[in-house]
Short mmCIF file of C-alpha atoms and ligand atoms in Angstrom, two decimals:
data_model
loop_
_atom_site.label_atom_id
_atom_site.label_comp_id
_atom_site.label_asym_id
_atom_site.label_seq_id
_atom_site.Cartn_x
_atom_site.Cartn_y
_atom_site.Cartn_z
CA MET A 242 3.68 28.01 -3.11
CA LEU A 243 5.96 26.02 -5.34
CA ASN A 244 6.44 27.37 -8.83
CA LYS A 245 7.32 25.38 -11.94
CA ASN A 246 11.03 25.53 -11.44
CA GLU A 247 10.78 24.56 -7.83
CA ILE A 248 8.71 21.52 -8.69
CA TRP A 249 11.20 20.43 -11.30
CA LYS A 250 13.96 20.95 -8.78
CA LEU A 251 12.07 18.89 -6.23
CA PHE A 252 11.76 15.99 -8.65
CA ASN A 253 15.45 16.10 -9.41
CA ASN A 254 16.42 16.48 -5.78
CA LYS A 255 14.32 13.57 -4.68
CA ILE A 256 15.89 11.31 -7.27
CA LYS A 257 19.35 12.64 -6.54
CA ASN A 258 18.85 11.99 -2.84
CA GLU A 259 18.01 8.42 -3.49
CA ILE A 260 20.63 7.43 -6.00
CA GLY A 261 23.47 9.85 -5.34
CA GLU A 262 24.94 12.67 -7.36
CA GLU A 263 27.20 10.50 -9.46
CA ASP A 264 24.57 8.08 -10.73
CA PHE A 265 22.16 10.95 -11.20
CA ARG A 266 24.53 12.73 -13.53
CA LEU A 267 25.32 9.54 -15.36
CA TRP A 268 21.81 8.25 -15.98
CA ILE A 269 19.01 10.59 -15.04
CA GLU A 270 20.07 14.12 -15.82
CA SER A 271 19.78 13.73 -19.59
CA ILE A 272 16.28 12.25 -19.54
CA LYS A 273 13.75 14.37 -21.46
CA LEU A 274 10.02 14.56 -21.18
CA ILE A 275 8.37 13.68 -24.49
CA GLU A 276 4.71 13.27 -23.76
CA SER A 277 2.68 14.11 -20.71
CA ASN A 278 -0.95 13.95 -19.86
CA GLU A 279 -2.93 12.61 -16.94
CA LYS A 280 -2.78 9.07 -18.29
CA GLU A 281 0.80 8.73 -19.40
CA MET A 282 4.23 10.22 -19.28
CA ILE A 283 6.85 9.29 -21.82
CA PHE A 284 10.45 9.96 -20.96
CA GLY A 285 12.98 10.07 -23.76
CA VAL A 286 16.45 8.59 -23.41
CA ASP A 287 19.16 8.72 -26.03
CA SER A 288 20.17 5.07 -26.47
CA ASP A 289 18.86 1.52 -26.21
CA PHE A 290 21.46 0.77 -23.67
CA LYS A 291 20.36 3.65 -21.44
CA LYS A 292 16.76 2.62 -21.80
CA GLU A 293 17.54 -0.87 -20.61
CA TRP A 294 19.76 0.28 -17.81
CA ILE A 295 17.43 2.97 -16.52
CA GLY A 296 14.48 0.64 -16.91
CA THR A 297 16.12 -2.04 -14.84
CA ASN A 298 17.82 0.05 -12.21
CA TYR A 299 15.94 3.30 -11.77
CA PHE A 300 12.43 2.78 -13.00
CA ASP A 301 11.09 1.95 -9.53
CA ILE A 302 12.52 5.10 -8.08
CA ILE A 303 11.36 7.37 -10.89
CA GLN A 304 7.91 5.87 -10.63
CA ARG A 305 7.74 6.22 -6.88
CA VAL A 306 8.89 9.85 -6.97
CA ILE A 307 6.40 10.72 -9.73
CA TYR A 308 3.56 9.01 -7.90
CA GLU A 309 4.42 10.88 -4.73
CA MET A 310 3.99 14.10 -6.68
CA ILE A 311 1.17 13.03 -8.98
CA PRO A 312 -1.44 10.93 -7.23
CA GLN A 313 -3.25 10.15 -10.50
CA ARG A 314 -0.36 7.79 -11.28
CA PRO A 315 0.14 8.28 -15.01
CA LYS A 316 1.63 5.33 -16.86
CA ILE A 317 5.34 5.88 -17.21
CA GLU A 318 7.23 4.79 -20.29
CA LEU A 319 10.80 5.08 -21.47
CA LYS A 320 11.46 5.63 -25.17
CA VAL A 321 14.59 5.98 -27.20
CA ILE A 322 14.40 9.39 -28.85
CA LYS A 323 16.89 12.11 -29.63
CA GLY A 324 16.80 15.75 -28.66
CA LYS A 325 13.07 16.35 -28.15
CA GLY A 326 11.02 17.43 -25.17
CA SER A 327 11.88 19.78 -22.35
CA THR A 328 12.03 19.80 -18.61
CA LYS A 329 9.70 22.79 -18.55
CA ASP A 330 6.81 20.80 -20.04
CA PHE A 331 7.19 18.37 -17.24
CA ALA A 332 7.12 21.02 -14.55
CA SER A 333 3.97 22.67 -15.82
CA PHE A 334 2.33 19.31 -16.21
CA VAL A 335 3.04 18.44 -12.59
CA LYS A 336 1.83 21.83 -11.48
CA ASN A 337 -1.51 21.48 -13.22
CA ILE A 338 -2.10 18.03 -11.86
CA LYS A 339 -1.11 19.03 -8.35
CA GLU A 340 -3.52 21.92 -8.31
CA SER A 341 -6.41 19.98 -9.71
CA SER A 342 -6.33 17.21 -7.13
CA GLY A 343 -8.67 17.98 -4.26
CA ASP A 344 -9.43 14.39 -3.32
CA PHE A 345 -7.53 11.79 -1.41
CA TYR A 346 -5.82 9.07 -3.31
CA PHE A 347 -5.34 5.43 -2.34
CA ASN A 348 -2.96 3.19 -4.21
CA PRO A 349 -5.11 0.24 -5.30
CA GLU A 350 -2.12 -2.09 -4.95
CA TYR A 351 -1.85 -1.45 -1.24
CA THR A 352 -4.45 -3.81 0.15
CA PHE A 353 -4.54 -5.99 3.25
CA ASP A 354 -4.51 -9.18 1.22
CA LYS A 355 -1.20 -8.30 -0.42
CA LEU A 356 0.55 -8.00 2.92
CA ALA A 357 2.57 -10.88 4.25
CA VAL A 358 2.12 -10.91 7.99
CA GLY A 359 4.84 -12.03 10.39
CA ASN A 360 6.21 -11.16 13.79
CA PHE A 361 7.72 -7.99 12.44
CA ASN A 362 4.44 -6.34 11.43
CA GLU A 363 1.78 -8.45 13.11
CA LEU A 364 0.73 -5.88 15.67
CA ALA A 365 0.51 -3.01 13.21
CA PHE A 366 -1.45 -5.21 10.85
CA SER A 367 -3.86 -6.37 13.58
CA TYR A 368 -4.53 -2.88 14.83
CA ALA A 369 -5.20 -1.59 11.34
CA LYS A 370 -7.50 -4.54 10.66
CA HIS A 371 -9.24 -3.95 13.95
CA LEU A 372 -9.85 -0.32 13.01
CA SER A 373 -11.32 -1.45 9.73
CA ASN A 374 -14.07 -3.17 11.72
CA ASN A 375 -14.30 -0.75 14.63
CA ILE A 376 -13.63 2.63 13.19
CA ASN A 377 -14.61 4.49 16.34
CA ASP A 378 -12.59 2.54 18.88
CA SER A 379 -11.36 5.39 21.06
CA THR A 380 -8.92 3.17 22.98
CA ILE A 381 -6.57 3.15 20.02
CA ASN A 382 -6.91 6.76 19.06
CA PRO A 383 -4.53 7.84 17.71
CA LEU A 384 -2.91 4.72 16.30
CA PHE A 385 0.75 5.51 15.82
CA ILE A 386 2.83 3.15 13.67
CA TYR A 387 6.57 3.63 13.41
CA GLY A 388 9.54 1.85 11.86
CA GLY A 389 12.40 2.25 9.37
CA VAL A 390 12.10 2.96 5.66
CA GLY A 391 10.46 0.41 3.42
CA LEU A 392 8.91 -1.75 6.11
CA GLY A 393 5.32 -1.37 4.94
CA LYS A 394 3.94 1.55 6.96
CA THR A 395 2.41 3.27 3.96
CA HIS A 396 1.09 -0.01 2.63
CA ILE A 397 -0.71 -0.84 5.86
CA ILE A 398 -2.43 2.48 6.31
CA GLN A 399 -3.34 2.78 2.65
CA ALA A 400 -4.85 -0.69 2.92
CA LEU A 401 -7.07 0.69 5.64
CA GLY A 402 -8.08 3.51 3.31
CA ASN A 403 -8.79 1.08 0.47
CA HIS A 404 -10.92 -0.95 2.81
CA PHE A 405 -13.31 1.96 3.26
CA LYS A 406 -13.28 3.02 -0.36
CA GLY A 407 -16.72 3.40 -1.86
CA ARG A 408 -18.41 3.51 1.54
CA GLU A 409 -20.55 6.62 1.23
CA ASN A 410 -21.13 7.06 4.95
CA ILE A 411 -17.47 6.96 5.99
CA LYS A 412 -15.04 9.66 4.93
CA VAL A 413 -11.43 8.63 4.95
CA GLY A 414 -8.45 10.82 4.24
CA TYR A 415 -4.82 10.00 3.63
CA THR A 416 -1.95 12.43 3.25
CA THR A 417 1.70 12.70 4.06
CA MET A 418 2.63 15.41 6.54
CA GLU A 419 4.42 17.09 3.65
CA GLY A 420 1.23 16.94 1.58
CA PHE A 421 -0.77 18.38 4.44
CA LEU A 422 1.60 21.32 4.61
CA SER A 423 1.40 21.83 0.88
CA ASP A 424 -2.43 21.76 0.95
CA TRP A 425 -2.49 24.25 3.74
CA VAL A 426 -0.06 26.67 2.10
CA LYS A 427 -1.92 26.36 -1.18
CA SER A 428 -5.23 27.15 0.48
CA ILE A 429 -3.85 30.28 2.07
CA ASN A 430 -2.22 31.51 -1.10
CA SER A 431 -5.33 31.02 -3.16
CA ASN A 432 -7.76 32.12 -0.49
CA LYS A 433 -9.44 28.77 -0.34
CA ILE A 434 -9.35 27.99 3.36
CA THR A 435 -12.90 26.67 3.21
CA ILE A 436 -11.89 23.99 0.72
CA PHE A 437 -9.01 23.04 2.95
CA LYS A 438 -11.32 22.81 5.97
CA GLU A 439 -13.86 20.84 4.00
CA LYS A 440 -11.18 18.38 2.97
CA TYR A 441 -9.72 17.72 6.39
CA TYR A 442 -12.22 18.67 9.07
CA ASN A 443 -15.11 16.47 7.91
CA LEU A 444 -13.27 13.16 8.04
CA ASP A 445 -14.22 10.10 10.04
CA LEU A 446 -10.73 8.73 9.70
CA LEU A 447 -7.61 10.77 9.05
CA MET A 448 -4.34 9.06 8.19
CA VAL A 449 -1.13 11.05 8.08
CA ASP A 450 2.01 9.37 6.81
CA ASP A 451 5.58 10.30 7.78
CA ILE A 452 4.75 12.79 10.48
CA GLN A 453 8.42 13.19 11.42
CA PHE A 454 8.34 15.94 8.78
CA ILE A 455 6.67 18.12 11.41
CA SER A 456 9.90 18.42 13.43
CA GLY A 457 10.98 22.00 13.90
CA LYS A 458 8.11 23.47 11.88
CA SER A 459 6.11 25.42 14.40
CA GLY A 460 3.51 26.85 12.02
CA LEU A 461 2.73 23.40 10.71
CA GLN A 462 2.55 22.03 14.25
CA GLU A 463 0.04 24.70 15.16
CA GLN A 464 -2.16 23.85 12.17
CA PHE A 465 -1.95 20.14 12.74
CA PHE A 466 -2.63 20.46 16.46
CA HIS A 467 -5.80 22.28 15.61
CA LEU A 468 -7.02 19.64 13.20
CA PHE A 469 -6.01 16.81 15.50
CA ASN A 470 -7.99 18.24 18.44
CA GLU A 471 -11.01 18.99 16.39
CA LEU A 472 -11.25 15.44 15.03
CA TYR A 473 -10.23 13.80 18.27
CA ASN A 474 -12.79 15.66 20.32
CA ARG A 475 -15.51 14.63 17.94
CA GLY A 476 -14.49 10.99 18.36
CA LYS A 477 -13.02 10.67 14.88
CA SER A 478 -10.11 8.30 14.35
CA ILE A 479 -6.56 9.30 13.56
CA VAL A 480 -3.74 7.08 12.31
CA LEU A 481 -0.19 8.34 12.11
CA THR A 482 3.11 6.91 10.90
CA ALA A 483 6.70 7.97 11.41
CA ASP A 484 10.19 6.62 10.89
CA LYS A 485 10.97 6.79 14.60
CA PRO A 486 9.22 6.62 17.99
CA ILE A 487 7.53 9.78 19.19
CA ILE A 488 10.07 10.45 21.94
CA ASP A 489 12.84 10.51 19.36
CA MET A 490 11.20 13.21 17.26
CA LYS A 491 13.03 16.43 17.78
CA ASP A 492 11.56 19.91 18.08
CA VAL A 493 7.95 18.93 18.43
CA GLU A 494 5.85 20.90 20.88
CA GLU A 495 5.06 19.15 24.12
CA ARG A 496 1.31 19.45 23.65
CA LEU A 497 1.53 17.60 20.34
CA VAL A 498 3.84 14.93 21.71
CA SER A 499 1.38 14.17 24.48
CA ARG A 500 -1.51 14.01 22.00
CA PHE A 501 0.46 11.62 19.80
CA GLN A 502 1.23 9.43 22.80
CA SER A 503 -2.31 9.22 24.07
CA GLY A 504 -3.37 6.20 21.95
CA GLN A 505 -1.43 3.13 20.85
CA SER A 506 2.12 3.17 19.63
CA ILE A 507 3.20 0.21 17.52
CA GLU A 508 6.56 -0.61 16.01
CA ILE A 509 7.21 -2.44 12.74
CA THR A 510 10.60 -4.12 12.98
CA GLN A 511 12.98 -5.61 10.41
CA PRO A 512 11.57 -8.78 8.86
CA THR A 513 13.45 -12.01 9.63
CA GLU A 514 14.54 -14.51 6.94
CA MET A 515 11.27 -16.39 7.29
CA ASP A 516 9.28 -13.17 7.00
CA ARG A 517 11.21 -12.29 3.88
CA LEU A 518 10.49 -15.63 2.32
CA ALA A 519 6.80 -15.17 3.06
CA ILE A 520 6.93 -11.73 1.41
CA ILE A 521 8.65 -13.09 -1.70
CA LYS A 522 6.09 -15.87 -2.04
CA LYS A 523 3.20 -13.54 -1.42
CA ARG A 524 4.30 -10.95 -3.93
CA MET A 525 6.06 -12.83 -6.75
CA LEU A 526 2.86 -13.56 -8.63
CA ASP A 527 2.07 -9.83 -8.69
CA TYR A 528 5.13 -9.52 -10.89
CA GLU A 529 4.31 -12.58 -12.95
CA LEU A 530 7.20 -14.53 -11.50
CA LEU A 531 7.48 -18.18 -10.64
CA LEU A 532 10.83 -18.34 -8.92
CA ASP A 533 12.67 -21.56 -8.20
CA GLN A 534 13.47 -22.39 -4.63
CA GLU A 535 17.15 -21.82 -5.31
CA ILE A 536 16.39 -18.21 -6.20
CA THR A 537 13.86 -17.50 -3.45
CA ASN A 538 16.32 -18.92 -0.91
CA TYR A 539 19.08 -16.74 -2.25
CA MET A 540 16.89 -13.66 -2.01
CA MET A 541 15.64 -14.56 1.44
CA GLU A 542 19.17 -14.93 2.75
CA HIS A 543 20.73 -11.94 1.11
CA ILE A 544 18.23 -9.10 0.89
CA ASN A 545 18.10 -8.16 4.51
CA SER A 546 17.66 -4.43 4.33
CA ASN A 547 13.88 -3.92 4.10
CA VAL A 548 10.70 -5.00 2.36
CA ARG A 549 11.00 -2.30 -0.28
CA ASP A 550 14.24 -3.88 -1.48
CA VAL A 551 12.58 -7.28 -1.67
CA ILE A 552 9.89 -5.77 -3.89
CA ALA A 553 12.45 -3.87 -5.97
CA ALA A 554 14.32 -7.15 -6.51
CA LEU A 555 11.15 -8.90 -7.69
CA LYS A 556 10.47 -6.07 -10.13
CA ARG A 557 13.98 -6.16 -11.53
CA ILE A 558 13.88 -9.89 -12.09
CA SER A 559 10.46 -9.58 -13.67
CA ILE A 560 11.52 -6.83 -16.07
CA ARG A 561 14.61 -8.76 -17.10
CA GLU A 562 12.72 -12.01 -17.63
CA LYS A 563 10.22 -10.22 -19.84
CA LEU A 564 12.99 -8.62 -21.84
CA LEU A 565 14.76 -11.94 -22.38
CA LYS A 566 11.52 -13.91 -22.63
CA ARG A 567 12.86 -16.66 -20.41
CA LYS A 568 13.55 -17.48 -16.78
CA LEU A 569 16.76 -16.24 -15.22
CA HIS A 570 19.49 -18.42 -13.79
CA LEU A 571 20.77 -17.86 -10.29
CA VAL A 572 24.03 -16.30 -11.54
CA GLU A 573 22.03 -13.74 -13.49
CA VAL A 574 19.84 -12.98 -10.51
CA LYS A 575 22.95 -12.46 -8.42
CA GLU A 576 24.29 -10.06 -11.01
CA ILE A 577 21.21 -7.84 -11.27
CA LEU A 578 20.68 -7.73 -7.51
CA LYS A 579 24.30 -6.96 -6.75
CA ASP A 580 23.84 -3.48 -5.38
CA ILE A 581 20.81 -4.42 -3.28
CA ILE A 582 22.68 -7.38 -1.83
CA GLN A 583 25.80 -5.35 -1.07
CA LYS A 584 23.91 -3.69 1.73
CA LYS A 585 24.14 -6.95 3.62
CA TYR A 586 27.88 -6.86 3.72
CA ILE A 587 28.38 -3.21 4.36
CA ASN A 588 26.00 -2.32 7.08
CA ILE A 589 25.50 0.69 9.23
CA SER A 590 27.34 -0.62 12.24
CA ALA A 591 30.35 -1.57 10.12
CA VAL A 592 30.53 1.98 8.80
CA MET A 593 30.31 3.41 12.33
CA ARG A 594 32.84 0.99 13.80
CA GLU A 595 35.42 1.14 11.04
CA THR A 596 35.21 4.91 10.74
CA ALA A 597 35.75 5.33 14.47
CA ASN A 598 38.70 2.89 14.40
CA PHE A 599 40.20 4.54 11.36
CA PHE A 600 40.18 7.99 12.94
CA ASP A 601 41.14 6.61 16.30
CA ILE A 602 38.15 7.79 18.29
CA ARG A 603 35.67 5.83 20.36
CA LEU A 604 32.53 4.46 18.76
CA SER A 605 30.35 6.33 21.25
CA GLU A 606 31.99 9.61 20.24
CA ILE A 607 30.86 9.26 16.66
CA THR A 608 27.20 9.45 17.61
CA SER A 609 27.73 11.93 20.45
CA THR A 610 26.96 15.63 20.24
CA LYS A 611 30.59 16.61 20.73
CA ARG A 612 31.73 19.13 18.13
CA THR A 613 35.51 19.14 18.40
CA LYS A 614 37.23 18.72 15.07
CA ASN A 615 38.72 15.30 15.79
CA VAL A 616 35.21 13.94 16.30
CA LEU A 617 33.29 16.10 13.85
CA ILE A 618 35.12 15.03 10.69
CA PRO A 619 34.81 11.27 11.38
CA ARG A 620 31.12 11.76 12.11
CA GLN A 621 30.64 13.59 8.82
CA VAL A 622 32.58 10.89 7.01
CA ALA A 623 30.36 8.19 8.49
CA MET A 624 27.31 10.16 7.35
CA TYR A 625 28.84 10.50 3.91
CA PHE A 626 29.31 6.76 3.52
CA MET A 627 25.81 6.03 4.74
CA LYS A 628 24.48 8.31 2.04
CA ARG A 629 26.77 7.62 -0.87
CA LEU A 630 27.50 3.95 -0.24
CA LEU A 631 24.51 2.60 1.66
CA LYS A 632 22.14 5.04 -0.06
CA LEU A 633 20.14 5.65 3.10
CA SER A 634 17.78 8.59 3.21
CA TYR A 635 18.85 11.73 5.07
CA PRO A 636 16.24 11.32 7.83
CA ALA A 637 17.26 7.67 8.29
CA ILE A 638 20.89 8.71 8.69
CA ALA A 639 19.88 11.47 11.09
CA GLY A 640 18.11 8.78 13.10
CA GLU A 641 21.34 6.76 13.35
CA PHE A 642 23.02 9.77 14.88
CA GLY A 643 20.55 10.27 17.66
CA GLY A 644 17.92 12.13 15.71
CA LYS A 645 19.94 15.06 14.46
CA ASP A 646 18.17 17.30 11.98
CA HIS A 647 18.35 15.81 8.49
CA THR A 648 19.64 19.07 7.06
CA THR A 649 22.70 18.66 9.30
CA VAL A 650 23.32 15.33 7.60
CA MET A 651 22.77 16.88 4.18
CA ASN A 652 25.31 19.59 4.88
CA SER A 653 27.81 17.09 6.24
CA VAL A 654 27.56 14.94 3.12
CA LYS A 655 27.92 18.02 0.94
CA LYS A 656 30.99 19.07 2.89
CA ILE A 657 32.68 15.70 2.47
CA ASP A 658 31.77 15.68 -1.24
CA LYS A 659 33.59 19.02 -1.53
CA MET A 660 36.60 17.90 0.48
CA ILE A 661 37.01 14.83 -1.73
CA GLU A 662 36.86 17.03 -4.78
CA VAL A 663 39.55 19.46 -3.70
CA ASP A 664 41.77 17.33 -1.48
CA THR A 665 43.34 14.30 -3.17
CA GLU A 666 45.03 13.12 -0.02
CA PHE A 667 41.73 13.08 1.81
CA LYS A 668 40.13 11.23 -1.08
CA ILE A 669 42.76 8.49 -0.93
CA LYS A 670 42.30 8.27 2.82
CA LEU A 671 38.60 7.66 2.41
CA GLN A 672 39.21 5.03 -0.26
CA LYS A 673 41.37 3.21 2.26
CA LEU A 674 38.67 3.46 4.86
CA LYS A 675 36.07 2.26 2.39
CA SER A 676 38.03 -0.88 1.67
CA ARG A 677 37.79 -1.81 5.35
CA PHE A 678 34.00 -1.94 5.46
P1 ADP B 944 7.26 2.41 4.27
O1 ADP B 944 6.06 3.27 4.13
O2 ADP B 944 7.39 1.79 5.64
O3 ADP B 944 8.54 3.08 3.87
P2 ADP B 944 6.03 0.94 2.11
O4 ADP B 944 4.67 0.80 2.67
O5 ADP B 944 6.24 1.98 1.09
O6 ADP B 944 7.09 1.16 3.29
O7 ADP B 944 6.47 -0.50 1.57
C1 ADP B 944 7.52 -0.67 0.62
C2 ADP B 944 7.15 -1.73 -0.38
O8 ADP B 944 7.08 -2.99 0.25
C3 ADP B 944 5.79 -1.52 -1.02
O9 ADP B 944 5.90 -1.91 -2.36
C4 ADP B 944 4.87 -2.47 -0.26
O10 ADP B 944 3.81 -2.91 -1.08
C5 ADP B 944 5.80 -3.60 0.08
N1 ADP B 944 5.48 -4.24 1.36
C6 ADP B 944 5.69 -3.72 2.58
N2 ADP B 944 5.34 -4.55 3.55
C7 ADP B 944 4.90 -5.68 2.94
C8 ADP B 944 4.41 -6.93 3.43
N3 ADP B 944 4.30 -7.20 4.74
N4 ADP B 944 4.04 -7.86 2.52
C9 ADP B 944 4.15 -7.61 1.19
N5 ADP B 944 4.62 -6.46 0.68
C10 ADP B 944 4.99 -5.49 1.54
MG1 MG B 945 5.99 5.30 3.58
#
């Protein structure tokens, strides 16, 4: 089981993973925890400037990471304070909360009526809606929804959970595969298997998010297989999500793969411009924004990475407008969305292509499994740029390279970080390459 230090480490690692080592050191590392209880957490920063900057650029991420760890969703506040608080307080706080939560949690913001529906997510949406009216439809059991990061998988299945909330006769559970593992380990360590069984084996509908986490973990696969069969055989419904199709998940036992494939498998794809406009219009009021057409058009055209970025952009604009107590001009919007927009210009395929060209190898070799040095280094460099420049998650990068293990990607990025640190010539070389993207 995770101890205090490990939990604190996890929090830091998650944030570091998302924003990169450099930004982490610059902005996040010095944050202190001032106040913490179930209702609120106050983080202390040491200047007004930092407060504004962190609030605008990193608040979303901090909030998301905290909420992933603490389902009670305490209110999070940044305060300018000097020298108080400690990281230890935070860790013990998280630990207490984690251990006290036996129930399932549904984010009240994730409802069906907040979802914009378009070609990209229509099927997933319809199937989830259908389940909400026909919870025992065995023809779609299990319902498997997959797609890249930030496309609304969690939102859709949590909406299904919210739909059933308060219905005494229907028990609905939601967890991530990571959370399932943590519950299981906890129950063994504290001799509370019955509580674990009570929580998971009596459900009418079980939803497990991000099941790709199961790859290569045989003990977890065994446990999950057991639960899956038990529910399935009793005609209970199961909904699963992952960041890739089932066949692309590595190191998953055949018997589980065939179970996962036995229902309906639905993809959520990248939203088109029109979809993005619909999302902006649907969600802007949630953030108390009334954006001019000039601005919505700009966002629609330029934020083409995923829905999460569209939402992050709305939040940033909203925070800034509140701070300034006025509407923003297009130039200002452009400025505060700069890093989100950049993703449009430097995309994954450009990184692959230019890196291959630069090192004089074929594009197909970069994603191959070849391990000769002339191919290995360029591949690791491409991974490095996807992490440090495009800020993709490790599993997403692994997916780009034919579903390698994400720890391979992690190690590659680390290795290139090191090489840049010790080898100036190499560093200059990569700067040259970077300018070509
Ligand atoms: P995923 O689980 O696929 O990574 P999330 O469900 O976390 O993605 O969605 C990311 C963000 O985008 C959330 O804030 C969610 O509310 C929002 N979102 C996703 N899809 C839609 C949609 N179709 N309409 C409106 N908001 C959406
Ligand atoms: Mg998700």
